[in-house]
Structure formats: structure tokens, C-alpha cells
Short mmCIF file of C-alpha atoms (C1' of nucleotides) in Angstrom, two decimals:
data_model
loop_
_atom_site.label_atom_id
_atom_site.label_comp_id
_atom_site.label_asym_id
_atom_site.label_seq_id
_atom_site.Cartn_x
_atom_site.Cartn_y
_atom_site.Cartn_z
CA UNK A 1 28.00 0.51 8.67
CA UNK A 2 25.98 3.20 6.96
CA UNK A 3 29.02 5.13 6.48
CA UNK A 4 27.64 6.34 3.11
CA UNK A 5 23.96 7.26 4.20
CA UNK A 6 23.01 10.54 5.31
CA UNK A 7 21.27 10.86 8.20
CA UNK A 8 18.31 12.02 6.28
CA UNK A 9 18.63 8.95 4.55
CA UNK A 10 18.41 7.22 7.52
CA UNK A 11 15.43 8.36 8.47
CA UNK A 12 13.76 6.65 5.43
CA UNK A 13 15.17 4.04 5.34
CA UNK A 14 13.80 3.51 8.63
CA UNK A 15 10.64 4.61 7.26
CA UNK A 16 10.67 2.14 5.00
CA UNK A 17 11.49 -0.54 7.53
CA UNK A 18 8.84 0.34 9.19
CA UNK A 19 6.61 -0.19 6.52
CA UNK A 20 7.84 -2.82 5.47
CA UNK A 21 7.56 -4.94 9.04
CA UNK A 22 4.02 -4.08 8.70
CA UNK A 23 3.76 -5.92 5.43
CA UNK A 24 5.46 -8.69 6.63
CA UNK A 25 3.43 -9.21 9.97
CA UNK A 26 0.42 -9.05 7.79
CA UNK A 27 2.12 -12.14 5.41
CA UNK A 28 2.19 -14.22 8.82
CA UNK A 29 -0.89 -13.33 9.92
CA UNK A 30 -2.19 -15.10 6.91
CA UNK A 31 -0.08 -18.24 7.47
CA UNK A 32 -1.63 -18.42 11.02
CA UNK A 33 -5.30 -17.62 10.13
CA UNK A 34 -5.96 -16.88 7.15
CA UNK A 35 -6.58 -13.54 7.56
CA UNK A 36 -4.29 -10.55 6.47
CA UNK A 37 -3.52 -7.93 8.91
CA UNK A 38 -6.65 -4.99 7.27
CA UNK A 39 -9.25 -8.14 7.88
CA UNK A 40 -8.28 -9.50 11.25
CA UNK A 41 -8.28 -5.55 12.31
CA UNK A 42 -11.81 -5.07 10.94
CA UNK A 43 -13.11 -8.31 11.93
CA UNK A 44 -11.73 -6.93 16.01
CA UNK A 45 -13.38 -3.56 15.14
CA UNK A 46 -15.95 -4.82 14.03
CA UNK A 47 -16.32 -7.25 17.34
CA UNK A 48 -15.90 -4.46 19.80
CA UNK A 49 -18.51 -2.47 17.84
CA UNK A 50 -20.97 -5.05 18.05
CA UNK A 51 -23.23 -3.65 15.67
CA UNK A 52 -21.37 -0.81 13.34
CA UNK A 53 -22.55 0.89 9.82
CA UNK A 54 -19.76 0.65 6.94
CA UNK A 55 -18.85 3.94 7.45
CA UNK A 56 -18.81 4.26 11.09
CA UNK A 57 -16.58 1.28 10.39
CA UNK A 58 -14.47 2.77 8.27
CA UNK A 59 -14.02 5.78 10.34
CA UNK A 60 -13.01 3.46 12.94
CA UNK A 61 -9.83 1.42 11.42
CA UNK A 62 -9.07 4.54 9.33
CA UNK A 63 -9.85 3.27 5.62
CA UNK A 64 -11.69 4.77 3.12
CA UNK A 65 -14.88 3.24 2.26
CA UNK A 66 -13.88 1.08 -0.91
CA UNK A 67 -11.02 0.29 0.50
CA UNK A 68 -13.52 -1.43 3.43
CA UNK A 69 -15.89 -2.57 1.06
CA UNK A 70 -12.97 -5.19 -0.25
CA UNK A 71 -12.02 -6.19 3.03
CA UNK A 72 -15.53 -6.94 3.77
CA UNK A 73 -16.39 -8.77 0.56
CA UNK A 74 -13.67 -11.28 1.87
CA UNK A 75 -14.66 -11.04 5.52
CA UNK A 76 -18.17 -12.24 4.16
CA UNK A 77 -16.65 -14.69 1.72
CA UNK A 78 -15.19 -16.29 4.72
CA UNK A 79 -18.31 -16.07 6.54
CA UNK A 80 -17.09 -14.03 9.42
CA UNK A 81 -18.77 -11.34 9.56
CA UNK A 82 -22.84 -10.55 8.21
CA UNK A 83 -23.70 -7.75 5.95
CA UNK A 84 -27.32 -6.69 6.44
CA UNK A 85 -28.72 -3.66 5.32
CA UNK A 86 -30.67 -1.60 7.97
CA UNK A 87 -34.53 -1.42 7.39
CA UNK A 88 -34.62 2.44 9.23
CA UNK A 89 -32.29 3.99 6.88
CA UNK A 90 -32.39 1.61 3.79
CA UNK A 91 -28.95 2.88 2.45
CA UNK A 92 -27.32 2.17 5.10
CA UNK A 93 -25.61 -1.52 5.75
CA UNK A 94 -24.60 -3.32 9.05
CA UNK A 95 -21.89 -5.11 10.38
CA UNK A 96 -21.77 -7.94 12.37
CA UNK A 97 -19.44 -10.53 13.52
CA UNK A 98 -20.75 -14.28 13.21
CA UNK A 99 -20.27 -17.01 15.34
CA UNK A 100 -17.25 -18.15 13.50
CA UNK A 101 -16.06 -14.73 13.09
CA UNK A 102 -15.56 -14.95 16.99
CA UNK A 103 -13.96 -18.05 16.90
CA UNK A 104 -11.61 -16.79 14.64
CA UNK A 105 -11.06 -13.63 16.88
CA UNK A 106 -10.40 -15.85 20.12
CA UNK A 107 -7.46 -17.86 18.53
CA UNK A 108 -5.87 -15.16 16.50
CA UNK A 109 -2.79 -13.61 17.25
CA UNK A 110 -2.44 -10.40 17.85
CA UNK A 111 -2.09 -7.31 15.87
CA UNK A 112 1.32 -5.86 15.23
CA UNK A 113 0.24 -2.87 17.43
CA UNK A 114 0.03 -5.10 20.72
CA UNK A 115 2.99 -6.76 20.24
CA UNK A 116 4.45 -3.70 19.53
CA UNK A 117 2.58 -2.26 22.31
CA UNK A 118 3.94 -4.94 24.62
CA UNK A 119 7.52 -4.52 23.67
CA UNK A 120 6.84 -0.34 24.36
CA UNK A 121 5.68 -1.76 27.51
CA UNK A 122 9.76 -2.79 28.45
CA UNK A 123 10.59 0.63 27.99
CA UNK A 124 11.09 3.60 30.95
CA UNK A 125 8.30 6.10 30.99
CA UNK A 126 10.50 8.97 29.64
CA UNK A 127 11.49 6.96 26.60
CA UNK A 128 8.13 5.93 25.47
CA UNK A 129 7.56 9.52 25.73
CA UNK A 130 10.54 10.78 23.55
CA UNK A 131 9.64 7.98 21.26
CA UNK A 132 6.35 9.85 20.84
CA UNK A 133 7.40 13.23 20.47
CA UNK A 134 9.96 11.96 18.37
CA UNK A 135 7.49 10.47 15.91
CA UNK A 136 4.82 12.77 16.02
CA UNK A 137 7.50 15.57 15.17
CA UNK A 138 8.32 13.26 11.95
CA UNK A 139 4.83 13.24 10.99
CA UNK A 140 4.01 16.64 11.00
CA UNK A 141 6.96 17.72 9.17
CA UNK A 142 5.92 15.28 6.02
CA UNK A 143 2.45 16.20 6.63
CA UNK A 144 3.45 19.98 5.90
CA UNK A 145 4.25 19.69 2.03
CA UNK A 146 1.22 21.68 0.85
CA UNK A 147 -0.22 22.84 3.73
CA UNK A 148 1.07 25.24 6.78
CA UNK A 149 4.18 24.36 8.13
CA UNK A 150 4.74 22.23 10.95
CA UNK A 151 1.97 22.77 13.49
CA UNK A 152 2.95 23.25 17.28
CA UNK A 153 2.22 20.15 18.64
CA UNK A 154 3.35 18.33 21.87
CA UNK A 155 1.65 15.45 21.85
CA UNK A 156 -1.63 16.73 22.63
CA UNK A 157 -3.22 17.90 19.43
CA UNK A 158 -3.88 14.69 17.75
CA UNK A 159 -6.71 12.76 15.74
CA UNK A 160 -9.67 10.61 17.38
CA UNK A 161 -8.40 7.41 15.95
CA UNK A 162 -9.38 5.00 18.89
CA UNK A 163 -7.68 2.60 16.44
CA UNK A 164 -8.53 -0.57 18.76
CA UNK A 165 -6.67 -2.10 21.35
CA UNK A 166 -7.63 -5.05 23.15
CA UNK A 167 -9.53 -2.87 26.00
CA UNK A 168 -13.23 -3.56 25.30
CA UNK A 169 -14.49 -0.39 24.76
CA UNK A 170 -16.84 1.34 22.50
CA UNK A 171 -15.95 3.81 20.08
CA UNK A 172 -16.78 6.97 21.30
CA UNK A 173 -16.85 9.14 18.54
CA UNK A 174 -19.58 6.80 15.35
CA UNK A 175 -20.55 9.69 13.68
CA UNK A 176 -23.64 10.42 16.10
CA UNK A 177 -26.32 8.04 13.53
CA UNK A 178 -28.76 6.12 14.55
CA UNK A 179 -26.70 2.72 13.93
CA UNK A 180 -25.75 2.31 16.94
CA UNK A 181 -27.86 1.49 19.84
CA UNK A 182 -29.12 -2.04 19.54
CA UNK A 183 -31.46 -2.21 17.06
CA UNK A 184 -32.28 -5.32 15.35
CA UNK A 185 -34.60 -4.26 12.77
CA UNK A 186 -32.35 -5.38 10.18
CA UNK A 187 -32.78 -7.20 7.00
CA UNK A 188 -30.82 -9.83 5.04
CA UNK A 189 -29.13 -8.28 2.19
CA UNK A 190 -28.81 -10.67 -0.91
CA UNK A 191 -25.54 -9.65 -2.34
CA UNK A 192 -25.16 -12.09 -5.63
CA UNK B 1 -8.58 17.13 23.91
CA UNK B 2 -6.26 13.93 23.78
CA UNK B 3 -9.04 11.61 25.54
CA UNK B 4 -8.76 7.78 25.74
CA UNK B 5 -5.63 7.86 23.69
CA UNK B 6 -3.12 5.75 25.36
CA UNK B 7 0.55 6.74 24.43
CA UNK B 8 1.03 3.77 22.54
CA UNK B 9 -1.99 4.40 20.75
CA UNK B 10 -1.02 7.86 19.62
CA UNK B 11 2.06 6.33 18.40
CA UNK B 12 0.55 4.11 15.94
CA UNK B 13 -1.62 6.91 14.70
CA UNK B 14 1.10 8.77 14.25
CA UNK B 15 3.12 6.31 11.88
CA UNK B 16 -0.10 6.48 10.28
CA UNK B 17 -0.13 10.07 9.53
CA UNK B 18 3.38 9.40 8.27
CA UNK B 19 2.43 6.44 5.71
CA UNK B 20 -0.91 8.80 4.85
CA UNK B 21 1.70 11.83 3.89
CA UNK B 22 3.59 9.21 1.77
CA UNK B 23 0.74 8.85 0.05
CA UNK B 24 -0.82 12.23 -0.38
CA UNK B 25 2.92 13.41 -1.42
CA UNK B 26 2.69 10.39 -4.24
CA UNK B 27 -0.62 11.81 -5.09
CA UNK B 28 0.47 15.38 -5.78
CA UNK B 29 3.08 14.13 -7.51
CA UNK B 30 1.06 12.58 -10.49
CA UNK B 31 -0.67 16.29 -10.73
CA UNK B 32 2.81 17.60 -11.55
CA UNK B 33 4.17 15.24 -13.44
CA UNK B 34 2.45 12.64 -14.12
CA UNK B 35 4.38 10.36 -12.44
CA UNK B 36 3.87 8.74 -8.85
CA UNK B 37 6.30 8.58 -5.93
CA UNK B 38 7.70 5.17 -6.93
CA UNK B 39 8.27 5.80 -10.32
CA UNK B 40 9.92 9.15 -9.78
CA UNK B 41 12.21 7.64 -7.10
CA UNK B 42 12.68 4.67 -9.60
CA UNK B 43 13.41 6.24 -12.29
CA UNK B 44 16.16 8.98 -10.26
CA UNK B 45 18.02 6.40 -9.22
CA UNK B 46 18.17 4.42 -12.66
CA UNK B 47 19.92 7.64 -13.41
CA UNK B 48 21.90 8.04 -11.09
CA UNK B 49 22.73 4.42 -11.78
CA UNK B 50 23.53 5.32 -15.56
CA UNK B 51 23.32 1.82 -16.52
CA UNK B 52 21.96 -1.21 -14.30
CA UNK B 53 20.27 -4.60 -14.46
CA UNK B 54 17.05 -4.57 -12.98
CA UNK B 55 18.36 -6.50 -10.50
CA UNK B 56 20.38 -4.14 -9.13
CA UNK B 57 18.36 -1.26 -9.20
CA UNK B 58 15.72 -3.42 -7.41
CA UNK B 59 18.18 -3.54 -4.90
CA UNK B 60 19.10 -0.04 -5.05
CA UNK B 61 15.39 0.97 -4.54
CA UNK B 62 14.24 -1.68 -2.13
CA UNK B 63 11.65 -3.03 -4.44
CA UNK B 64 10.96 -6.70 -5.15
CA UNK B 65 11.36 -7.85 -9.15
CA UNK B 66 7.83 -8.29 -9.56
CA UNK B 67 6.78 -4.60 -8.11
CA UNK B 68 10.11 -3.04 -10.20
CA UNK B 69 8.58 -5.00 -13.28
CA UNK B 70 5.39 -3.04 -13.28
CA UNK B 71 6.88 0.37 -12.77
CA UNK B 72 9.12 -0.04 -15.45
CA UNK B 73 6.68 -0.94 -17.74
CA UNK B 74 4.82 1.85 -16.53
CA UNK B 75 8.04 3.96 -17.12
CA UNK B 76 8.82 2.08 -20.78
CA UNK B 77 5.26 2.92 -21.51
CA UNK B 78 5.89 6.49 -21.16
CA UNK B 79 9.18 6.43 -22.77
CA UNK B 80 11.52 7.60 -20.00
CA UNK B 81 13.50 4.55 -20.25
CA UNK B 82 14.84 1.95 -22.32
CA UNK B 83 14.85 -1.68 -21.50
CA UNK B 84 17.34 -4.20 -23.53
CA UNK B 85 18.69 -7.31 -22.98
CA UNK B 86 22.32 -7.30 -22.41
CA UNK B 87 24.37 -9.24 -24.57
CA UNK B 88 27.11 -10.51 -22.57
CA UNK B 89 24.43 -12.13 -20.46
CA UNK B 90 21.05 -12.35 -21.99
CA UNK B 91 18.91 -13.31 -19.12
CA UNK B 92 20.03 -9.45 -17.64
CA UNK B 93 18.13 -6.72 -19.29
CA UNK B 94 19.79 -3.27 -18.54
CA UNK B 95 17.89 -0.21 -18.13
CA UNK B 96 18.98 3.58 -19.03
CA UNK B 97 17.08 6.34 -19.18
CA UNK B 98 16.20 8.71 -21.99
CA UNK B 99 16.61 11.61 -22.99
CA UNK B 100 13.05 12.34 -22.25
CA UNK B 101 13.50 11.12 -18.62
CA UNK B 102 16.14 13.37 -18.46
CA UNK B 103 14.11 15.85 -19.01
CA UNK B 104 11.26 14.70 -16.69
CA UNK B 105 13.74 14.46 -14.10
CA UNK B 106 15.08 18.06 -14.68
CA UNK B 107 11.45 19.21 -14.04
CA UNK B 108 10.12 17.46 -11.63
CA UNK B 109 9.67 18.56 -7.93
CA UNK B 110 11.50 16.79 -4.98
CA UNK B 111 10.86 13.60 -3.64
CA UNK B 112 9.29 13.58 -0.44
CA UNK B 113 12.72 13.01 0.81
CA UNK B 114 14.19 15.86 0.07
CA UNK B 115 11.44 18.42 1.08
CA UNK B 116 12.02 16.27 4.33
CA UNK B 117 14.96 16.64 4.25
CA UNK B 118 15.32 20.56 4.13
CA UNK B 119 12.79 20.60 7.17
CA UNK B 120 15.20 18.10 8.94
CA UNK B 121 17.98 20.66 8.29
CA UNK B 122 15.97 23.30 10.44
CA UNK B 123 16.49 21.64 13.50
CA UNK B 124 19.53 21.57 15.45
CA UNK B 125 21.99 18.60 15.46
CA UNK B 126 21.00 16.80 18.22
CA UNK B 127 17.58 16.94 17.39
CA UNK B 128 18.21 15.45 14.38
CA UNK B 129 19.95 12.34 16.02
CA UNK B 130 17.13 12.01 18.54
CA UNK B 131 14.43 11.53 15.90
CA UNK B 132 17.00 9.19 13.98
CA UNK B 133 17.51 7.08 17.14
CA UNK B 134 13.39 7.29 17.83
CA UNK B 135 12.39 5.43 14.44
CA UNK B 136 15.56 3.24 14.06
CA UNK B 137 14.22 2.15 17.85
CA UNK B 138 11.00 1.99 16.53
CA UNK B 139 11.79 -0.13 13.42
CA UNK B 140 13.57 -2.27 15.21
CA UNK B 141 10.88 -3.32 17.88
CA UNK B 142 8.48 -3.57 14.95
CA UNK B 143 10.60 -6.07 13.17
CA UNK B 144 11.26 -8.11 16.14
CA UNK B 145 8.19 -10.22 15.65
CA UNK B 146 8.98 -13.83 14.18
CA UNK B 147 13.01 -13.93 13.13
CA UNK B 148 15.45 -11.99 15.33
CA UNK B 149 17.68 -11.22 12.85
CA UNK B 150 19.24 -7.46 12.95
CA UNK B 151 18.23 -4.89 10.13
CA UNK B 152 21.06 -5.20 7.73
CA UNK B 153 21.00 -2.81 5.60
CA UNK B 154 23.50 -2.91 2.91
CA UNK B 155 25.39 0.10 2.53
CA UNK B 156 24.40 1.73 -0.68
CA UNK B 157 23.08 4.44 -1.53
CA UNK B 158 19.92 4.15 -0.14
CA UNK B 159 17.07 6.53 -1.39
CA UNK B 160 13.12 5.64 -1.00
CA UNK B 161 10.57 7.58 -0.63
CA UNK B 162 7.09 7.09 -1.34
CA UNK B 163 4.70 3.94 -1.21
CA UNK B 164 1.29 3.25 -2.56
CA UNK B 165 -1.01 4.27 -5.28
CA UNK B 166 -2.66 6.94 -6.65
CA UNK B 167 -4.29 7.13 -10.36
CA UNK B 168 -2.36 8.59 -13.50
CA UNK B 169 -5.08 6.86 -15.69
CA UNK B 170 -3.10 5.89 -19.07
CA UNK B 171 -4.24 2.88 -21.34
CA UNK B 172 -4.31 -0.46 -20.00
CA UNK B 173 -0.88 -2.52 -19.93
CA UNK B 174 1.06 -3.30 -22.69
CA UNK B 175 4.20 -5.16 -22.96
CA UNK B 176 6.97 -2.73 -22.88
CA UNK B 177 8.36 -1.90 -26.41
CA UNK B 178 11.63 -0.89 -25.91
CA UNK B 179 12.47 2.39 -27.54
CA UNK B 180 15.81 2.27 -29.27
CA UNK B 181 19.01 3.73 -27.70
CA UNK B 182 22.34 3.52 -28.45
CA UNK B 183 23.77 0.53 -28.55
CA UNK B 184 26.86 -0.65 -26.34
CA UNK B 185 26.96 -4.26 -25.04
CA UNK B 186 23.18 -4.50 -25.33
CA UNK B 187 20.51 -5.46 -28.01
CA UNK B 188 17.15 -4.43 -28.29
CA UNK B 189 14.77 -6.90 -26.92
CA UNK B 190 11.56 -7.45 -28.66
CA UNK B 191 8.78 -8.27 -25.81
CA UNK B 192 5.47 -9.76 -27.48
"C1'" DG C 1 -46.59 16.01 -4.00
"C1'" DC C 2 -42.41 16.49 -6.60
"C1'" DC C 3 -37.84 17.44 -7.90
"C1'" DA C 4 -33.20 18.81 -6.23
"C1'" DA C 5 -29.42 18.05 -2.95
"C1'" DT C 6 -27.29 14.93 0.14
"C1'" DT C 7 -25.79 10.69 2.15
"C1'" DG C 8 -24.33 5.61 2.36
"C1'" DG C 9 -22.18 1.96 -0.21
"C1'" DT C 10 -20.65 -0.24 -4.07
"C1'" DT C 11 -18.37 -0.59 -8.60
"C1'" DC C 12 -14.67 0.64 -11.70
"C1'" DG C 13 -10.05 1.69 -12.99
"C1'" DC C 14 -5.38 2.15 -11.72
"C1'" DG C 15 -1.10 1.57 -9.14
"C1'" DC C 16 1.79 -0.62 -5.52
"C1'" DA C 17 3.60 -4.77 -3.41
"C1'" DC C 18 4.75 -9.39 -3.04
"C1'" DG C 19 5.28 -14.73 -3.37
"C1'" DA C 20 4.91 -18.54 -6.41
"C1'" DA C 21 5.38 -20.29 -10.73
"C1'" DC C 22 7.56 -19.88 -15.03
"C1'" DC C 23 10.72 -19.22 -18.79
"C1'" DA C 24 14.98 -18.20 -20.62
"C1'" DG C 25 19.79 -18.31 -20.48
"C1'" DT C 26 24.14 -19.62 -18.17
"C1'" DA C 27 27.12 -22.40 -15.45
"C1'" DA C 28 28.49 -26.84 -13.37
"C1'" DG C 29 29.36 -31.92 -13.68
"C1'" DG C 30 29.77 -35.90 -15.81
"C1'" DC D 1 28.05 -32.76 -25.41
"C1'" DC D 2 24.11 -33.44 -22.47
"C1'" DT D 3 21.86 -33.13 -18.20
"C1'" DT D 4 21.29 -30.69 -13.97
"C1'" DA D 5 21.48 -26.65 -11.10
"C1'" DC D 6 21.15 -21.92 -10.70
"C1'" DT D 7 20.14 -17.05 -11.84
"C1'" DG D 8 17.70 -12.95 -13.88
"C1'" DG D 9 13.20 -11.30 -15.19
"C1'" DT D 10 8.64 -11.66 -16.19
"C1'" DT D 11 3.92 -13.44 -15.56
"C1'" DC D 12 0.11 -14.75 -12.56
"C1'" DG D 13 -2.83 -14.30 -8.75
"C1'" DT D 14 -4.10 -11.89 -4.47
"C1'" DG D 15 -4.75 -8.08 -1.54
"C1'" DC D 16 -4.43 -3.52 -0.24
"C1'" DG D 17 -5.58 1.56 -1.10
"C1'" DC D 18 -7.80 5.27 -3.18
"C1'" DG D 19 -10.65 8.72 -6.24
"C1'" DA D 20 -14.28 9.07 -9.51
"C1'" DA D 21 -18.48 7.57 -10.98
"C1'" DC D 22 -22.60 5.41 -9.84
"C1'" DC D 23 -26.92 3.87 -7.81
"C1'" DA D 24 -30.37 3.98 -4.10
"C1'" DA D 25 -32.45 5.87 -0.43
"C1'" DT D 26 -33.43 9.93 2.38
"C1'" DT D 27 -33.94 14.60 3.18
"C1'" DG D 28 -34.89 19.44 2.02
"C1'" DG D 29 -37.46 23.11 -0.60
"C1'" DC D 30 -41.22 24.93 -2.31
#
DNA sequence: GCCAATTGGTTCGCGCACGAACCAGTAAGG
DNA sequence: CCTTACTGGTTCGTGCGCGAACCAATTGGC
């Protein structure tokens, strides 16, 4: 087995695995509900945001904004979530999650990440630790191609990236704007 | 400064990073040579390959047809390699590259892979096994979703490399015109 | 008040990635 | 032979994913 591969090899091709199990999760998603793995993440962001801008959106499931603005168009399409533009800051467009889009939220299954997150859940403390360094080490040494070299890291310098878990809680970091708090004072937007 | 982040979250953000460096590496590719990640890694292994159906360089690059199909065209298009029918068989079509590719191939930088790979080679042995171990462990939880089936990777020589997009801008797609080569069992195939 | 920057989102263009459907051709059976 | 099955590639349709360009508002200068 393998017996030709370099270990570097290896590596990628695990990589690539990786990747690629992503893709397919994603594929079943859709069989299930409908909804590719990018949507059902936004449409859980978006739940556990309550009431989000586009871009504070964005920030939050890591994708740049026309990137989101597809997902959304089909989020909409499906009539999951609302698109309203704010009446404050008139630029500015809101998220919200319909009535359906929460009934689509309570039967889904769940993200790769929690099943994945369950099955790091069988593991002993110290291995879901090396698993971590282990990984983190990976991604700094591909990340250093232009830039410095590797940074020191051990784990503790990292990004904000509450990329969502099941935990109801509020991103913490929105981009201090004035979306957040509760405000209705929102319009219908008429997209054609 | 590593606040809510559970340590499965950081983990997922961190096979983030390493998809995002994929994709910036892809990106500074097409500034040096026009080319992205996939094509580059497509077309090195078509010549390492020599001569191959595109079949079997789908295989040897872990790309579906479909996705192969539009990178060679992309490739054709450029004229770094030729695409003819074989005549043995005529449904095959073989692919070589040109002299021209050649060329490209002689200039280009390293693959992600192998920049990787010379920052793997820093590290001592055994560190090199742990982080193999890590992501093989990691791949392996990841594709243990729906069919339980193990990894099977066929022992070839596996390279890979990059993943998505980026933006050469070119003209729209044409059918590839095959540029003429030498011939040896194969004909020139006339698309359109 | 008015025009220049800036910000928030969308549109546009391009590439990757894949499954399904679709044509060849080729091989198998009669 | 002729029909059926299969195989190799391409085409079609869908969905990411992003940068550049683009509006539309808002803000900053003066």
C-alpha cells in the first residue's frame, strides 16, 4: 500500500481527501434537504444571528461577499431566509430567517463539522490536541509561500472565526455597526 | 487571545486556512504564468505521463472527466497540449504535450506541493510522520459519514495540489482545435 | 451646500468541480 | 450481420468561490 508515494505525497493526498469529503457531505446534504452544505451553514448563521447585515454575515461563515450574495439569492429563492434593506443606513441589507427557513433548520442534519466534531469527541484529550497542533502546523507552513515563514504558533494565535456550532451564541466580534441590536426599522427590498 | 474557540472549532478553521492557501497559491500562480494550480498540476503530470488517455490522467490527477474536460480545453486553448483521437480505439483521445508546454513547464514555479514539501523536509523525521498520521486521522473521520468504506487509494503516482479558481481572463470557450503533432497511432480530431 | 472619499452589496466574468445525459465507438450475443 | 451492452469523452446544468467593476448611500472636507 502506498509503497510508491512519498510521504509528502501523502500529505496531499490526504489533503485532497479531505477536501474532497467535504464536497461529498455537501452532495448529501442536498439529497436530504435540499440545501448544499454553504446554504444550510448560512441559513444556521444566519439563525443564531437573528438579525445580521450581509457583511457581518459574511464575516461570520468566512465567504467573501459575492460569494454570499449567491448563496443568498438561492436562500431567498427558496424562501428561507428575507432580504430587507435597512432604512438607518440605506446601503446596508438584512438578514433574516423565515418561518420556513426554521423549519428547515430543525429537521436538517447536521454540518460536517458536528459530526466531525462528535467523532473528535471519541478521542483522548491529548490526541485531539496533537491533532490540532498537527494541523495548525500544516497550515501555517502552506500559508508561508509569500509571506514570512512559518509563524510561532501553539495553538493560541489563531483567527476569530466563531464559525458556528450548535451552542446558541452570538457572534461576538459583527464588525461593531449598528445592525445589530434589534431594530426593526426595516424595509422590504423589491429585488426583480 | 484564543476566546470562545473550542478545540474542535480551531480545527476546522484551521483546514480552512489550509484550503484558503490552496487557493491564494493557485492565485499567484496565474500572475506567473498564467496558468492556475489545476492546470499546472494537470498539465505536469500529462508529461510526466508522455502519452495518456484522458481517462487515465483523470485518474492520475484525481479529477472527474467533466472537470479534466474543461482544463484541457483551457490548456488546448493555450496550446500546451495536443488532443487526438487515437486510432486503435477512437472513442480514447490521447493527450501529449507540446513543445510549448515544455517550455511552460521548464519555467514555471513549484506547485504548492513542492514548496511544501521543502518546508516538510525541515522538520525532523518523526515530526514528519506525526503530521502524516494527524490528517490521514483526520481524513478518515471526515469521510466516515454515510459509506464506511476505507480510503483506497490506488497506488500511483499520486500528485495534487491546488483546488479552486482564480481569473486568467482569456476569450470565452471555444472548442479545442487540436494543434498538430506528430503522428503515431493517433489522428487529429477535428472538434466543431 | 457641494463634491470627494468611503462603505455596503450586487453584477460580471472566469475557473473549478461534479452528476446526469449524451454521443460515439467498440465489444458481446445471437 | 444486427442488436444490445458497455466504455471513453464531451456537453449541459448547477453551485461554489473570488476579484474587478459598479452603483447607491453615507460620510468627510471645506
Amino acid at each position: 500500500m502506498t509503497q510508491g508515494l512519498t510521504l509528502e505525497d501523502q500529505i496531499v493526498v490526504a489533503i485532497r481527501r479531505i477536501i474532497r469529503a467535504i464536497d461529498v457531505h455537501s452532495k448529501q446534504l442536498v439529497e436530504q434537504v435540499g440545501l448544499t452544505g454553504p446554504q444550510l451553514m448560512t441559513l444556521k448563521v444566519a439563525a443564531e444571528l437573528g438579525t445580521a447585515s450581509v457583511g457581518a454575515l459574511a464575516k461570520a461563515v468566512h465567504l467573501s461577499g459575492p460569494t454570499l450574495t449567491g448563496i443568498l439569492d438561492r436562500l431567498v429563492r427558496r424562501g428561507l431566509i428575507n432580504r430587507v434593506t435597512a432604512t438607518r443606513d440605506r446601503r446596508s441589507v438584512v438578514i433574516t430567517v423565515t418561518e420556513k427557513g426554521y423549519e428547515t433548520l430543525a429537521s436538517a442534519p447536521s454540518l460536517l463539522q458536528e459530526r466531525f466534531r462528535q467523532k473528535l469527541e471519541g478521542l483522548a484529550e491529548w490526541e485531539r490536541t496533537m491533532l490540532l497542533a498537527a494541523i495548525q502546523r500544516m497550515a501555517a507552513m502552506m500559508e508561508a509561500g509569500e509571506m514570512e515563514d512559518v509563524p510561532v504558533l501553539d495553538g493560541e494565535m489563531l483567527i476569530d472565526a466563531s464559525v458556528p456550532g450548535e451552542t446558541p451564541r452570538i457572534a461576538p466580534f459583527i464588525e461593531g455597526e449598528s445592525i445589530s441590536g434589534g431594530h426593526d426599522d426595516v424595509n422590504e427590498r423589491n429585488y426583480g
